[in-house]
Coordinates of C-alpha atoms in Angstrom, one line a residue:
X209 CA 48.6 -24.7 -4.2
X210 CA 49.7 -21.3 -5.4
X211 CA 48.8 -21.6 -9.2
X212 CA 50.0 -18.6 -10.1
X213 CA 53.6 -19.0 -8.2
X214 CA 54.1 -22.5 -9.7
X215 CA 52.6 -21.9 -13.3
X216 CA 55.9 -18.4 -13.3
X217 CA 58.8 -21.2 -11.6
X218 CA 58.2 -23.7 -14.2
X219 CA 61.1 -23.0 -17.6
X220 CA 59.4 -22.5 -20.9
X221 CA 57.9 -25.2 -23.0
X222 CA 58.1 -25.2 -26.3
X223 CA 54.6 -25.7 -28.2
X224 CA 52.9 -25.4 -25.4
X225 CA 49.0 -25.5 -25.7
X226 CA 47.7 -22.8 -24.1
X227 CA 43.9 -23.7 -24.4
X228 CA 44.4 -26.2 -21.8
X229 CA 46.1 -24.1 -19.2
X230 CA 43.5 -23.2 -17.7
X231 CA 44.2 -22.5 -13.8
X232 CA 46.0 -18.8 -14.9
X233 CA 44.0 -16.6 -14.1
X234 CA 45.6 -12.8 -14.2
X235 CA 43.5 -10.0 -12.4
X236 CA 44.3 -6.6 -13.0
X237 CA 42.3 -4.4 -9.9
X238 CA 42.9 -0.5 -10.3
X239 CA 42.3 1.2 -7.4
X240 CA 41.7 4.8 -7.0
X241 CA 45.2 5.9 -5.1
X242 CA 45.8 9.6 -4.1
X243 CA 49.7 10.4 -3.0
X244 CA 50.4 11.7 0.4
X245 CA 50.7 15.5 -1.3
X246 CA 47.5 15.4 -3.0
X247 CA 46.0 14.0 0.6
X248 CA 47.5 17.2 2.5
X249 CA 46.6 19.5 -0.1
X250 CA 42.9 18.7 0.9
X251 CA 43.4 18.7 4.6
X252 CA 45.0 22.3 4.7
X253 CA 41.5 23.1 2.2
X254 CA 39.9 22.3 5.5
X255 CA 40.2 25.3 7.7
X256 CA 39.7 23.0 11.0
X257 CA 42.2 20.3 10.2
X258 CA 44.4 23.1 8.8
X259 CA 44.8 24.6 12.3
X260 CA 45.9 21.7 13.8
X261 CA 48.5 20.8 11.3
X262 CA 49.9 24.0 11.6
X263 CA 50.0 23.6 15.3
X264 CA 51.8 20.1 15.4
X265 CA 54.2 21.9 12.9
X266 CA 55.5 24.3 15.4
X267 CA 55.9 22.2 18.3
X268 CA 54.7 24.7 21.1
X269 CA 52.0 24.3 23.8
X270 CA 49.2 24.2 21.4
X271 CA 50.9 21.2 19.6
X272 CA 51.6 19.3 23.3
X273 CA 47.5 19.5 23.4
X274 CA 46.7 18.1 20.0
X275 CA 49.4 15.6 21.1
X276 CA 47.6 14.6 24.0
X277 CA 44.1 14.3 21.9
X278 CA 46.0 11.4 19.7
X279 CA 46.5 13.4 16.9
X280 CA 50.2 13.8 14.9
X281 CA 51.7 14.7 11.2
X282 CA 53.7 12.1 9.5
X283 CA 55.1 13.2 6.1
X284 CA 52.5 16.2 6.6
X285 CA 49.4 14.5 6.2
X286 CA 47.1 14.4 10.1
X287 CA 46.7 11.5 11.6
X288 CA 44.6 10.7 15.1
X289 CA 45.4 7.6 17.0
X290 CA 42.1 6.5 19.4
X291 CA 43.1 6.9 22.9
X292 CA 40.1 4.8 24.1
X293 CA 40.0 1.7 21.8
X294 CA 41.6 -1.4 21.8
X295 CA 43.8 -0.6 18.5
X296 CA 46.8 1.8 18.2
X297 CA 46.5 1.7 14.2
X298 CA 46.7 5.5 12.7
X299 CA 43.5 6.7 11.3
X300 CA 43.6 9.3 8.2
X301 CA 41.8 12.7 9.2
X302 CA 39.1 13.0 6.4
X303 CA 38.0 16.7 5.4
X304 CA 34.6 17.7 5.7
X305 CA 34.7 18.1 2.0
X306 CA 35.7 14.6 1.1
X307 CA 33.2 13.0 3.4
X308 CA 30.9 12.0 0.6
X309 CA 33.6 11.0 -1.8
X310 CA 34.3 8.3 1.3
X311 CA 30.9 7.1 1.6
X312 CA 30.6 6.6 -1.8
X313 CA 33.8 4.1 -1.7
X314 CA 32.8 2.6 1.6
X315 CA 28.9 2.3 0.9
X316 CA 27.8 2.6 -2.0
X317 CA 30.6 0.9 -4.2
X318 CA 29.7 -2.6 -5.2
X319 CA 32.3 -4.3 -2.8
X320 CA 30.5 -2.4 -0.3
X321 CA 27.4 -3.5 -0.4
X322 CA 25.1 -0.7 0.9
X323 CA 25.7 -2.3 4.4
X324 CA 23.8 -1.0 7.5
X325 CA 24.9 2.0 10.1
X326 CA 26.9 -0.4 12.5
X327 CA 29.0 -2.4 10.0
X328 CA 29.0 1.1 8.2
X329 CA 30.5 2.9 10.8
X330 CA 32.7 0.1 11.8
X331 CA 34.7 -0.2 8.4
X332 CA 35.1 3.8 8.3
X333 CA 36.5 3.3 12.1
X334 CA 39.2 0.7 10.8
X335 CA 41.2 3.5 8.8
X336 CA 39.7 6.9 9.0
X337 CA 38.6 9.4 11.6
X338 CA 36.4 12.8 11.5
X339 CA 34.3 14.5 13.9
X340 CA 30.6 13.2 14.3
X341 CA 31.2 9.9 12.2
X342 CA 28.0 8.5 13.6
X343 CA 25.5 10.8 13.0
X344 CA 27.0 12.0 9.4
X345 CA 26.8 8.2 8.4
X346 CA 23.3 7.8 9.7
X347 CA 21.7 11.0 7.4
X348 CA 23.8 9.6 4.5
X349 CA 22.1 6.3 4.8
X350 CA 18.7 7.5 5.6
X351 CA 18.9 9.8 2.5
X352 CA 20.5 6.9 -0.1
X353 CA 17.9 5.8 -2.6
X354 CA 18.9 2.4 -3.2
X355 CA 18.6 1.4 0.5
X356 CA 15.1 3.4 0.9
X357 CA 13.6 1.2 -2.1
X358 CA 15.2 -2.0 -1.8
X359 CA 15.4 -2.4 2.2
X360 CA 13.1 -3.6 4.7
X361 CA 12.0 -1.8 7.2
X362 CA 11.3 -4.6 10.0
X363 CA 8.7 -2.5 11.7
X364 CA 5.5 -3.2 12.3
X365 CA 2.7 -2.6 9.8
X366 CA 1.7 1.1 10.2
X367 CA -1.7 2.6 10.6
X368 CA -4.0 1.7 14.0
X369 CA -7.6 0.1 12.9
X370 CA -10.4 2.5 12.3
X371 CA -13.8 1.6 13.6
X372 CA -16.4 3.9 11.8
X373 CA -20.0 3.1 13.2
X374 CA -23.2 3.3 10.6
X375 CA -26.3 5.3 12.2
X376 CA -29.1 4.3 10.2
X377 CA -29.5 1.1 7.8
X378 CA -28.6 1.4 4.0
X379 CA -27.0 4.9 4.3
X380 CA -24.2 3.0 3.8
X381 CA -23.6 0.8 1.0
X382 CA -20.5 -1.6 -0.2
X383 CA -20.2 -4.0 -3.0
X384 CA -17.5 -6.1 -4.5
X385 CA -17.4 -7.9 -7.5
X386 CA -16.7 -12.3 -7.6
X387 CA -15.3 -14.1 -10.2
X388 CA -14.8 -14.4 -12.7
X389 CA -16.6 -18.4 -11.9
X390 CA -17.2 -21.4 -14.4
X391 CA -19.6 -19.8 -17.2
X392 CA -23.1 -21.2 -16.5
X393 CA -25.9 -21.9 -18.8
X394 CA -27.1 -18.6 -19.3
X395 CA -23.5 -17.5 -19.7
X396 CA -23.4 -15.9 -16.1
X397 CA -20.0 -15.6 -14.5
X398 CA -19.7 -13.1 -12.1
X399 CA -21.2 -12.3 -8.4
X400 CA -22.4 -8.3 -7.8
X401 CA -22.5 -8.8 -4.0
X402 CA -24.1 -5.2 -2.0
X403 CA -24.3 -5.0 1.3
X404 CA -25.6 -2.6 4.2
X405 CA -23.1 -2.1 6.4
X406 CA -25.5 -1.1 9.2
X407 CA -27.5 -3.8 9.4
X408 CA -25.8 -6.3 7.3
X409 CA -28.1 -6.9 4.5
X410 CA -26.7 -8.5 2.0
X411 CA -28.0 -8.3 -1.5
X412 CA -26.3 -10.9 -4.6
X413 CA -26.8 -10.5 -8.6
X414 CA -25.1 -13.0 -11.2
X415 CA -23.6 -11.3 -13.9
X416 CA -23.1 -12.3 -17.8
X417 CA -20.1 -9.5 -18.1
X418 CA -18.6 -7.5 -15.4
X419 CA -18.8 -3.9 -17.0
X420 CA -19.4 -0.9 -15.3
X421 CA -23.4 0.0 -17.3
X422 CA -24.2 -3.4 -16.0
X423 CA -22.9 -2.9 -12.1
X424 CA -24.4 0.8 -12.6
X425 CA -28.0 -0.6 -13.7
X426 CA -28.6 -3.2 -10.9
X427 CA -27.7 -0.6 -8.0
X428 CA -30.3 1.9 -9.5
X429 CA -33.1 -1.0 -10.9
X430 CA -32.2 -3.3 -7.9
X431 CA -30.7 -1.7 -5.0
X432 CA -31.7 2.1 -5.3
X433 CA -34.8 2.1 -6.5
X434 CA -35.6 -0.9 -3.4
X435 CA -33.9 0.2 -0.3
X436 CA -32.9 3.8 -1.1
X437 CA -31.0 6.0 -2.1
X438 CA -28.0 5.9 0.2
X439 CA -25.3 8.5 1.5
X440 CA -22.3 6.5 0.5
X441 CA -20.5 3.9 -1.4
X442 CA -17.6 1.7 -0.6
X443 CA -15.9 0.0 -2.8
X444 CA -12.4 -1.4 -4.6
X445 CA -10.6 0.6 -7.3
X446 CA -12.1 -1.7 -10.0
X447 CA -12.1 -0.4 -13.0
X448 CA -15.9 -0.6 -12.7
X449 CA -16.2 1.3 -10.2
X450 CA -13.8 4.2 -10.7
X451 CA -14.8 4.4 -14.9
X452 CA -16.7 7.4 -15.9
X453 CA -19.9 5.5 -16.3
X454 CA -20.1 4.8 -12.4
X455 CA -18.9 8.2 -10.9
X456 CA -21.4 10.3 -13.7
X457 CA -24.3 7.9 -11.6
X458 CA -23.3 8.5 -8.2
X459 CA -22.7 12.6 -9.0
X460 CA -25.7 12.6 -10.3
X461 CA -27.7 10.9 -7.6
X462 CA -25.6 12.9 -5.2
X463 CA -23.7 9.7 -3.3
X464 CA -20.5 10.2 -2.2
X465 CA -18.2 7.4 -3.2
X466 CA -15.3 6.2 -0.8
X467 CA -12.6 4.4 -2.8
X468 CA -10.4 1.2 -0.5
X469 CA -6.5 2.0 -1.0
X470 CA -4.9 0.3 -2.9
X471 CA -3.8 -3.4 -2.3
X472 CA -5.7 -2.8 0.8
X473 CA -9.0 -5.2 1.0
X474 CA -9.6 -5.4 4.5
X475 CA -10.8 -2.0 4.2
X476 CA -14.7 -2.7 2.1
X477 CA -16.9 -4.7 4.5
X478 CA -18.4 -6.9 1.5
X479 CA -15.1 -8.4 1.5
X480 CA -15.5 -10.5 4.5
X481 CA -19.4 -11.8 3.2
X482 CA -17.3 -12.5 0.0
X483 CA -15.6 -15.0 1.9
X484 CA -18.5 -16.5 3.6
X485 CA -20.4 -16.5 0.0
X486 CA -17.4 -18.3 -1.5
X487 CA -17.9 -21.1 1.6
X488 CA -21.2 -21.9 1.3
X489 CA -21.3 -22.1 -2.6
X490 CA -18.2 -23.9 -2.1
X491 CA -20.7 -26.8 0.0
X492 CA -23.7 -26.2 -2.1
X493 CA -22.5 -26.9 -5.3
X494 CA -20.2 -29.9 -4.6
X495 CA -18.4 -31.2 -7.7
X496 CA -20.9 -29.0 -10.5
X497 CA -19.2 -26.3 -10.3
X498 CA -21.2 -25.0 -13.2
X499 CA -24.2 -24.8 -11.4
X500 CA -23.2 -21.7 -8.8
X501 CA -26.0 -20.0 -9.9
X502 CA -28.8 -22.2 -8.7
X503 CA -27.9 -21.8 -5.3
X504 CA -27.8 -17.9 -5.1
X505 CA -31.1 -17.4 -3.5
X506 CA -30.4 -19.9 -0.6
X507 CA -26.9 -18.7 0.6
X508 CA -28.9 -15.2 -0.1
X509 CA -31.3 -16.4 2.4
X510 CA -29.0 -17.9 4.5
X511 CA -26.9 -14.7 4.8
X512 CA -29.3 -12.5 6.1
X513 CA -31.2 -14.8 8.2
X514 CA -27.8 -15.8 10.2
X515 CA -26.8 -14.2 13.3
X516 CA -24.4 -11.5 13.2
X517 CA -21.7 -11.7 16.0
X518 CA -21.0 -7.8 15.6
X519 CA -24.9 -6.8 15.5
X520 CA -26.0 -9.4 17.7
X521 CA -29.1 -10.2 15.3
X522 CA -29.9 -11.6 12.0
X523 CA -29.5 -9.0 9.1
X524 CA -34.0 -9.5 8.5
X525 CA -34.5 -8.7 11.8
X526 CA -32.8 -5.2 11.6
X527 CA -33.5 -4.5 8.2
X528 CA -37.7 -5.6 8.2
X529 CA -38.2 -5.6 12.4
X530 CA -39.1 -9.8 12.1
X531 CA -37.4 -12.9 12.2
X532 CA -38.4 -14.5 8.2
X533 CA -40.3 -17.4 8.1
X534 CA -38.1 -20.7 7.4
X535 CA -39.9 -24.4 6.2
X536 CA -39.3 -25.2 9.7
X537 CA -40.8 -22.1 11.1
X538 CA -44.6 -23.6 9.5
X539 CA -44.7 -27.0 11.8
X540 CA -44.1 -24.8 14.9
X541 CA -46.1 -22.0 13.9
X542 CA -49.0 -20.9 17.2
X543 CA -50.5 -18.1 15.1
X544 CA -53.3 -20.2 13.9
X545 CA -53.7 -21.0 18.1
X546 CA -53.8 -17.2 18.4
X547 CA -56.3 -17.0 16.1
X548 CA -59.0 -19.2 17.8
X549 CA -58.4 -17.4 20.7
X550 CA -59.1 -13.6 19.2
X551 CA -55.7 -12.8 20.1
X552 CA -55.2 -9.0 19.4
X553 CA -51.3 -8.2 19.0
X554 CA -49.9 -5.1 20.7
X555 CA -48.2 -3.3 18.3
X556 CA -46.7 -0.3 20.4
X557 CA -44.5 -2.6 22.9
X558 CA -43.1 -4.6 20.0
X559 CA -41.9 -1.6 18.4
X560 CA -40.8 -0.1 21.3
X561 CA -39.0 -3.2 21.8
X562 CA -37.5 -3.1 18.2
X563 CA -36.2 0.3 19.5
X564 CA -34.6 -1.2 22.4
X565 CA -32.8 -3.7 19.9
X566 CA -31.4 -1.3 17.6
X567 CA -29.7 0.7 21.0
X568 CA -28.6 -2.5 22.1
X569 CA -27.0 -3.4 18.3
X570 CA -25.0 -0.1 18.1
X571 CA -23.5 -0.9 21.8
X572 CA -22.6 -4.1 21.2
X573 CA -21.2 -3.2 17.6
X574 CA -19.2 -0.4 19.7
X575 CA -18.3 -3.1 22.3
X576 CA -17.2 -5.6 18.9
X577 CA -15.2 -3.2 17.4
X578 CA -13.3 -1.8 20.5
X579 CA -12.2 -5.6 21.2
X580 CA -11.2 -5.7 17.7
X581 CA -9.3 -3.5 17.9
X582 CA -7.1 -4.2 20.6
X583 CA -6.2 -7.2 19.4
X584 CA -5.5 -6.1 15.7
X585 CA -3.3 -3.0 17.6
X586 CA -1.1 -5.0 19.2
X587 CA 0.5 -6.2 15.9
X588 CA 0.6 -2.3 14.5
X589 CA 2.1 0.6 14.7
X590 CA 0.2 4.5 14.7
X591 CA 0.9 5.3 11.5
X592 CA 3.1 8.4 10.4
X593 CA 1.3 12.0 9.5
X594 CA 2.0 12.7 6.2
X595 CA 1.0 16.4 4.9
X596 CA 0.0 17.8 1.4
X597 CA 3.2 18.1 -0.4
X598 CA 5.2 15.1 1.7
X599 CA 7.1 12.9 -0.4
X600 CA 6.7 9.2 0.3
X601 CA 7.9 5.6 -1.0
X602 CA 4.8 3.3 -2.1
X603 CA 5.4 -0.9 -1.3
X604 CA 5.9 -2.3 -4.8
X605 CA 4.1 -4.9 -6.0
X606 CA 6.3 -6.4 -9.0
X607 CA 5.9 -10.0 -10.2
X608 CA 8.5 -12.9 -11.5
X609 CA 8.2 -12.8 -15.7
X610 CA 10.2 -15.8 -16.3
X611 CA 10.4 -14.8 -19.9
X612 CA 11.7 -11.8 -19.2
X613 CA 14.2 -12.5 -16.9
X614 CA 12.5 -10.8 -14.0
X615 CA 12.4 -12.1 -10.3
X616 CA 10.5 -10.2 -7.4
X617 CA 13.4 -11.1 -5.6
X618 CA 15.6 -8.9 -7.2
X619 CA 13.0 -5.9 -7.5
X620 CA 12.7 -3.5 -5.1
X621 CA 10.7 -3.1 -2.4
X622 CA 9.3 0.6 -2.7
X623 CA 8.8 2.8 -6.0
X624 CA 8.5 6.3 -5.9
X625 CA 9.4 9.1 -4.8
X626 CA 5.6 10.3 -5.0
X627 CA 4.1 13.5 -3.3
X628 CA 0.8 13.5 -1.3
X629 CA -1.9 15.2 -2.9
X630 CA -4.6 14.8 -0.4
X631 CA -5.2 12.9 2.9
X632 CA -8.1 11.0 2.7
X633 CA -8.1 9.6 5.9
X634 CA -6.4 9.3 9.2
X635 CA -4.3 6.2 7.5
X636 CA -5.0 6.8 3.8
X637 CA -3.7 9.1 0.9
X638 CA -3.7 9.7 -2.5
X639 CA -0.5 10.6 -4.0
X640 CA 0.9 12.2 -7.0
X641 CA 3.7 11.8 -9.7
X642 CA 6.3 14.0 -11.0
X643 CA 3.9 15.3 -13.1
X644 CA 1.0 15.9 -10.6
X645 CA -1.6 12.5 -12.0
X646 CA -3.0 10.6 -9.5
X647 CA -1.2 7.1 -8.5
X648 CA -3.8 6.0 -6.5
X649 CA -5.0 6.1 -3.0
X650 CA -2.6 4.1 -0.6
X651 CA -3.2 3.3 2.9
X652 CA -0.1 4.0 5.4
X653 CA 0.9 0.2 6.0
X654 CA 1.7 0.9 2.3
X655 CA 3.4 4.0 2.5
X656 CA 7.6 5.0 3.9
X657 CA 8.8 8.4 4.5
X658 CA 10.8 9.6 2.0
X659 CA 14.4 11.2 3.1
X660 CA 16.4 13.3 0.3
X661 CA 15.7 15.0 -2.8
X662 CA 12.7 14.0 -4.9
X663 CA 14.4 12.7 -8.7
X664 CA 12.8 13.4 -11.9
X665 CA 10.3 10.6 -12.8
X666 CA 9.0 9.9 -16.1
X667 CA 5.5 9.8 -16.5
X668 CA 3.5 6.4 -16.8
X669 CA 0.2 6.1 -19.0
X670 CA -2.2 5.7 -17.4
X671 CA -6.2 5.4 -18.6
X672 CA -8.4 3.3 -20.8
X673 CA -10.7 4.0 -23.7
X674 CA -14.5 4.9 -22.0
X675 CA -17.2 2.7 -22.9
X676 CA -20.0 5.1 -22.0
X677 CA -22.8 3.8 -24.4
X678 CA -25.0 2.2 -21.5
X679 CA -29.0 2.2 -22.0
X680 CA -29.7 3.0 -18.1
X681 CA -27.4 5.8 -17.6
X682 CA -28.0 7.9 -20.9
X683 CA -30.6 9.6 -19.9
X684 CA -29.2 10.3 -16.6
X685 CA -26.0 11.8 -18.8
X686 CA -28.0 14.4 -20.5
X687 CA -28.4 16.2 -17.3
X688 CA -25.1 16.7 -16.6
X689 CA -23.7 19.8 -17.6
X690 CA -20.3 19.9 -20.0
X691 CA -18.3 21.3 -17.1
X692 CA -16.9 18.6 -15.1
X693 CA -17.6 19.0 -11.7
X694 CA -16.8 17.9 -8.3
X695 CA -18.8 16.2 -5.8
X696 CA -18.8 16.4 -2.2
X697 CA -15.5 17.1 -0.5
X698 CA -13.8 15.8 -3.2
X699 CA -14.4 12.3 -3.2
X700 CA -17.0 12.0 -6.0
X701 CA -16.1 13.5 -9.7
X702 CA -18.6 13.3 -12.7
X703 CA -16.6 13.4 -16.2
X704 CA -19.5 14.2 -18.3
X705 CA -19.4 13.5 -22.2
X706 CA -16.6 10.8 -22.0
X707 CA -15.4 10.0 -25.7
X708 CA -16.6 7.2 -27.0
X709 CA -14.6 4.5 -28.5
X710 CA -15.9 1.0 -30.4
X711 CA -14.5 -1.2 -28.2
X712 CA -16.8 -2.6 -25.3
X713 CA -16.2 -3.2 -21.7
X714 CA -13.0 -0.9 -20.8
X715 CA -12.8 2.0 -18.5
X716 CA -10.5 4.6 -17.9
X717 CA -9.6 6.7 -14.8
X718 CA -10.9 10.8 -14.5
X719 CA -7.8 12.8 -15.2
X720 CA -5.9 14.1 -12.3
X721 CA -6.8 17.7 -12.3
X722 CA -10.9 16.4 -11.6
X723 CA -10.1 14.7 -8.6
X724 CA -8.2 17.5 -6.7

């Protein structure tokens, strides 16, 4: 039923209510409109479409030839009819100059919808014409903001898997923090977990508080101090690990630090024993969950005593050269046979055979790693070079905040424009603001090409108050000069003298210009 037709052919009532008519509804829809003048005036602007007007005008051999190419001048404005397709409808000769003007009506306007290249190109095609539609409509797309940040790219994850083999055991470390877990009695809640990424040691420390002085003091008193000092340290960007308190430790004791990107765990090894720790507790404890504590030492033990399927041997093997002793190694012991019989043990073919392990554990972790990573290839992509200076689009990471209104639904996908500041890696970087601070370190999967020119951004705080009033680390402090300095090849920074604030347990990031 045609409301509005039926409601205008009825005769007037008298005291009509006109609360209940409801089913009216007028709609007034202005739409821009340009007369046929104003639309030649900006053809004959165009020097190109200019000489063909003026050709079909005069009716001589060049106009026969612009005939024959579909194009013609009704009421003076160019028209061009496609010889090829299927319809004979008269499509409008757009200038060069109002090219953009039409894009932002057919793309960008809210009845259009921001639609792809096909359904793009199709919709200009319907009523207008000019010379390399395609590609013009493909750069305009590419270079539109909204449809960089808000669509998806339905690629494959970029960024091919890195296998960097250790050499010797515990000159690499990484550690990882658990929890925070059901306080137990002695107030504990949190897991330090360290491992060797050589030989897969694997070294586990409950925690009352998670703070960086505490983290900082067991890898000197418990780790360092045992095993080592090592060459390198992975770990997250928790804020116990990046704070000043940590880096002033690691500058100082000349151990270069190696920061995961961001949102990207898969890229610190303790992450995987995190997972196997979290299992076995998981078993162990059984409904007291309060009591995860108590059964550090065994998953400890159980850890490093396991077979590795990358090494090929247990973790105590590699690290101490022997099997360890389990209760059920004692009832099948034959020492005290070998005893009686004035056994003497050779002690140059079983290290020579320890040798012959460790050469057959760095094949087969070559072997490991090459298999892993042609499977975990197959469902990437290489990942694109970006260069110092590139501009990029970082995945976002928003959150629904029901209170606020906000769905990740309706946020978009990708933040930025950022710049690149400094390639970390083949497949990680760490990019910049508008005003040159450091966002972070992102890995490539993470990261999007961006096409057009970089908008001002305003800048974000970042940074916490320090908490730099540790006992172990003060009188490591005092030997650090005022200057802040750089460690090696930039991946270590010492920001010595951090001000001091009254309340405990927060961090803050080194400023930008100490990390270049």
């Amino acid at each position: 039923m045609n409301v509005l037709a039926d409601t205008l052919s009825r005769p007037v009532v008298d005291n009509l209510d006109e609360a209940s008519i409801c089913e009216v509804c007028p709609v007034v829809i202005d739409w821009p409109h340009r007369t046929p003048e104003e639309v030649r005036c900006s053809q004959l602007e165009d020097p190109t479409i200019a000489k063909i007007i003026e050709d079909l005008e005069r009716d001589g051999e060049p106009a026969t030839q612009w005939t024959e190419r579909g194009y013609y001048v009704v009421h003076g404005v160019l028209y061009k009819v496609d010889l090829y397709g299927d319809s004979e409808e008269p499509l409008l000769v757009v200038p060069e100059a109002n090219l953009a003007d039409l894009m932002k009506e057919l793309h960008d306007a809210p009845t259009a919808g921001h639609l792809g290249l096909d359904r793009t190109v199709k919709k200009i095609r319907e009523r207008y014409f000019f010379p390399n539609m395609r590609s013009y409509v493909a750069k305009y797309i590419k270079d539109c903001e909204l449809c960089q940040r808000y669509k998806p790219t339905n690629l494959k994850p970029a960024g091919l898997l890195q296998t960097p083999i250790p050499q010797h055991r515990f000159e690499v470390l990484a550690m990882d923090l658990f929890g925070p877990l059901p306080e137990t009695d002695k107030g504990e809640k949190w897991i330090f977990l360290v491992e060797d990424v050589a030989s897969r040691w694997v070294e586990i420390f409950p925690m009352v508080n998670s703070t960086a002085d505490a983290c900082a003091q067991i890898l000197i008193e418990e780790v360092f101090l045992r095993y080592g000092f090592p060459r390198r340290i992975i770990s997250d960007n928790g804020t116990q690990f990046v704070s000043a308190v940590m880096q002033k430790a690691l500058f100082v004791l000349d151990i270069k630090q190696n920061l995961t990107p961001v949102y990207h765990p898969e890229a610190n090894p303790a992450e995987r024993k995190n997972r196997d720790m979290k299992q076995m507790l998981a078993m162990l404890v059984g409904p007291e969950h309060r009591n995860w504590a108590e059964a550090l030492p065994a998953v400890r033990f159980a850890l490093n005593t396991a077979c590795n399927q990358g090494t090929g041997q247990s973790a105590a093997y590699l690290t101490f050269a022997r099997e360890f002793r389990s209760p059920l190694t004692n009832t099948t012991d034959l020492r005290p046979i070998i005893e009686q019989e004035n056994y003497v043990p050779q002690v140059t073919p079983y290290l020579r055979n320890f040798a012959e392990h460790l050469k057959e554990m760095k094949l087969r972790v070559e072997g490991q790693q090459d298999a892993r990573k042609v499977v975990a290839d197959r469902n990437r992509r290489p990942a694109p070079i970006f260069e110092v200076g590139d501009l990029v689009l970082v995945e976002s990471r928003i959150l629904s905040v029901k209170s606020k209104g906000i769905t990740h639904k309706f946020a978009p996908r990708r933040e930025g424009p950022f710049t690149v500041g400094r390639v970390c890696s083949p497949v990680s970087y760490e990019l910049l603001d508008s005003n040159g601070l450091v966002k972070g370190k992102y890995h490539s999967s993470f990261l999007t090409p961006y096409s057009g020119q970089a908008p001002v951004a305003t800048a974000k705080k970042r940074g916490r108050p320090v908490n730099d009033s540790g006992s172990v680390l003060k009188s490591v402090a005092k030997s650090v000069s005022e200057t802040p300095a750089i460690g090696l090849e930039g991946e270590v920074v010492a920001y010595p003298n951090a001000a001091q604030t009254s309340r405990p347990q927060r961090e803050r990031r080194l400023p930008a210009k100490y990390l270049t």
